[in-house]
């Protein structure tokens, strides 16, 4: 400790008091005694160090570990606000209260803006204990908030790693399953062609079940791969003309449109920031579902987009069988189906893919529908684009 630093004794008092380690930046010994007396009077049991310059202040931070800094605004060779610079340089969260003989309101406000916790005039030391208590309480609450933020950040990192591991597992598992499954499907199909009618009726039925199950599993694996790829692949992001994407989707679904006599129309759609292939997946899944889940009338599908604040709001409206409101969220969960496989094909993964793509763009997706009254699927995309792993808005 420098020569300017001096230990002050602890005054005795009646009854227990909270202990307080204080660091005073003060060049007047009498003023320092008055400050400590104000704190000790029915308030704190104080252990204090008094310093007058940066060297003494730095040394006292190391040896005394103060909980509060009480600094005169002006000293002959230093200022109280310079103490704040030292605290920041060392990364210390210690409240600093200016205790000065004269400090104008404008100067006081400016000091607080720069980081001082509060200020007390030397002719009003009676309020010092309350100011110190408030400063210590605020520091305690900051500590709790910082701990909570650290825990939250840790949980977010753990969740991100867990999701990445799950996506990697899903990709590897589904990819590695394809080859043995192809063999199962091929040989069950061969059994069916070669021995159908040559064994008993039960054998034909069992072979049929095995063949159908293998083919269904192949489709499921392919869907699972498509879902996992949305999270694994760093997509190339650029400006995407949704009108051009719609024409691609129309060509891809040409057979289904012709077979169902569907009418597919769209308004003038905007160009958005995203990945062209993934946006085609979104439109194709939504329009394909509108054709699949049709009512007795030919499907009528209309795609529209409008500005909604800082987002594009897309709508895909159909006149199909509709969805009960209680299932409006479940349909976006992987493998969630509302109908028997004998009624409608599919594995319940298309809407989950849509949700994943839209959310990676920074938007959200939902449905507005009633049974037998058609559905309107809506999703949003940020108006000015969304930076996503290498993409640039």
PDB file of N, CA and C in Angstrom, residues 21 25 76 206 214 240 251-252 275 291 312 366 375:
ATOM      1  N   UNK A  21     -16.632  -3.160   3.719  1.00  0.00           N
ATOM      2  CA  UNK A  21     -15.270  -2.780   3.349  1.00  0.00           C
ATOM      3  C   UNK A  21     -15.353  -1.609   2.371  1.00  0.00           C
ATOM      4  N   UNK A  25     -11.484   7.689  -1.482  1.00  0.00           N
ATOM      5  CA  UNK A  25     -10.560   8.513  -2.249  1.00  0.00           C
ATOM      6  C   UNK A  25     -10.712   9.932  -1.709  1.00  0.00           C
ATOM      7  N   UNK A  76      -5.961  17.044  -5.261  1.00  0.00           N
ATOM      8  CA  UNK A  76      -4.886  17.846  -5.870  1.00  0.00           C
ATOM      9  C   UNK A  76      -4.301  17.217  -7.122  1.00  0.00           C
ATOM     10  N   UNK A 206     -48.463 -62.281 -45.871  1.00  0.00           N
ATOM     11  CA  UNK A 206     -47.315 -61.875 -45.074  1.00  0.00           C
ATOM     12  C   UNK A 206     -46.251 -61.202 -45.945  1.00  0.00           C
ATOM     13  N   UNK A 214     -41.640 -52.247 -46.102  1.00  0.00           N
ATOM     14  CA  UNK A 214     -40.307 -51.825 -46.543  1.00  0.00           C
ATOM     15  C   UNK A 214     -40.393 -50.589 -47.434  1.00  0.00           C
ATOM     16  N   UNK A 240     -34.630 -14.100 -53.830  1.00  0.00           N
ATOM     17  CA  UNK A 240     -35.428 -15.167 -54.441  1.00  0.00           C
ATOM     18  C   UNK A 240     -36.727 -14.574 -54.986  1.00  0.00           C
ATOM     19  N   UNK A 251     -44.915 -26.624 -62.167  1.00  0.00           N
ATOM     20  CA  UNK A 251     -44.420 -27.692 -63.040  1.00  0.00           C
ATOM     21  C   UNK A 251     -44.209 -28.985 -62.267  1.00  0.00           C
ATOM     22  N   UNK A 252     -43.675 -28.873 -61.042  1.00  0.00           N
ATOM     23  CA  UNK A 252     -43.415 -30.065 -60.230  1.00  0.00           C
ATOM     24  C   UNK A 252     -44.708 -30.783 -59.863  1.00  0.00           C
ATOM     25  N   UNK A 275     -33.271 -18.964 -49.528  1.00  0.00           N
ATOM     26  CA  UNK A 275     -32.686 -19.995 -50.381  1.00  0.00           C
ATOM     27  C   UNK A 275     -33.761 -20.488 -51.336  1.00  0.00           C
ATOM     28  N   UNK A 291     -53.867 -29.772 -52.373  1.00  0.00           N
ATOM     29  CA  UNK A 291     -54.408 -30.686 -53.387  1.00  0.00           C
ATOM     30  C   UNK A 291     -54.776 -32.025 -52.755  1.00  0.00           C
ATOM     31  N   UNK A 312     -42.810  -9.709 -44.701  1.00  0.00           N
ATOM     32  CA  UNK A 312     -43.739 -10.135 -45.734  1.00  0.00           C
ATOM     33  C   UNK A 312     -44.644 -11.200 -45.122  1.00  0.00           C
ATOM     34  N   UNK A 366     -48.182 -20.535 -39.395  1.00  0.00           N
ATOM     35  CA  UNK A 366     -49.358 -21.011 -38.668  1.00  0.00           C
ATOM     36  C   UNK A 366     -50.488 -21.251 -39.652  1.00  0.00           C
ATOM     37  N   UNK A 375     -58.625 -24.009 -45.592  1.00  0.00           N
ATOM     38  CA  UNK A 375     -57.544 -23.587 -44.708  1.00  0.00           C
ATOM     39  C   UNK A 375     -56.756 -22.454 -45.346  1.00  0.00           C
TER      40      UNK A 375
END
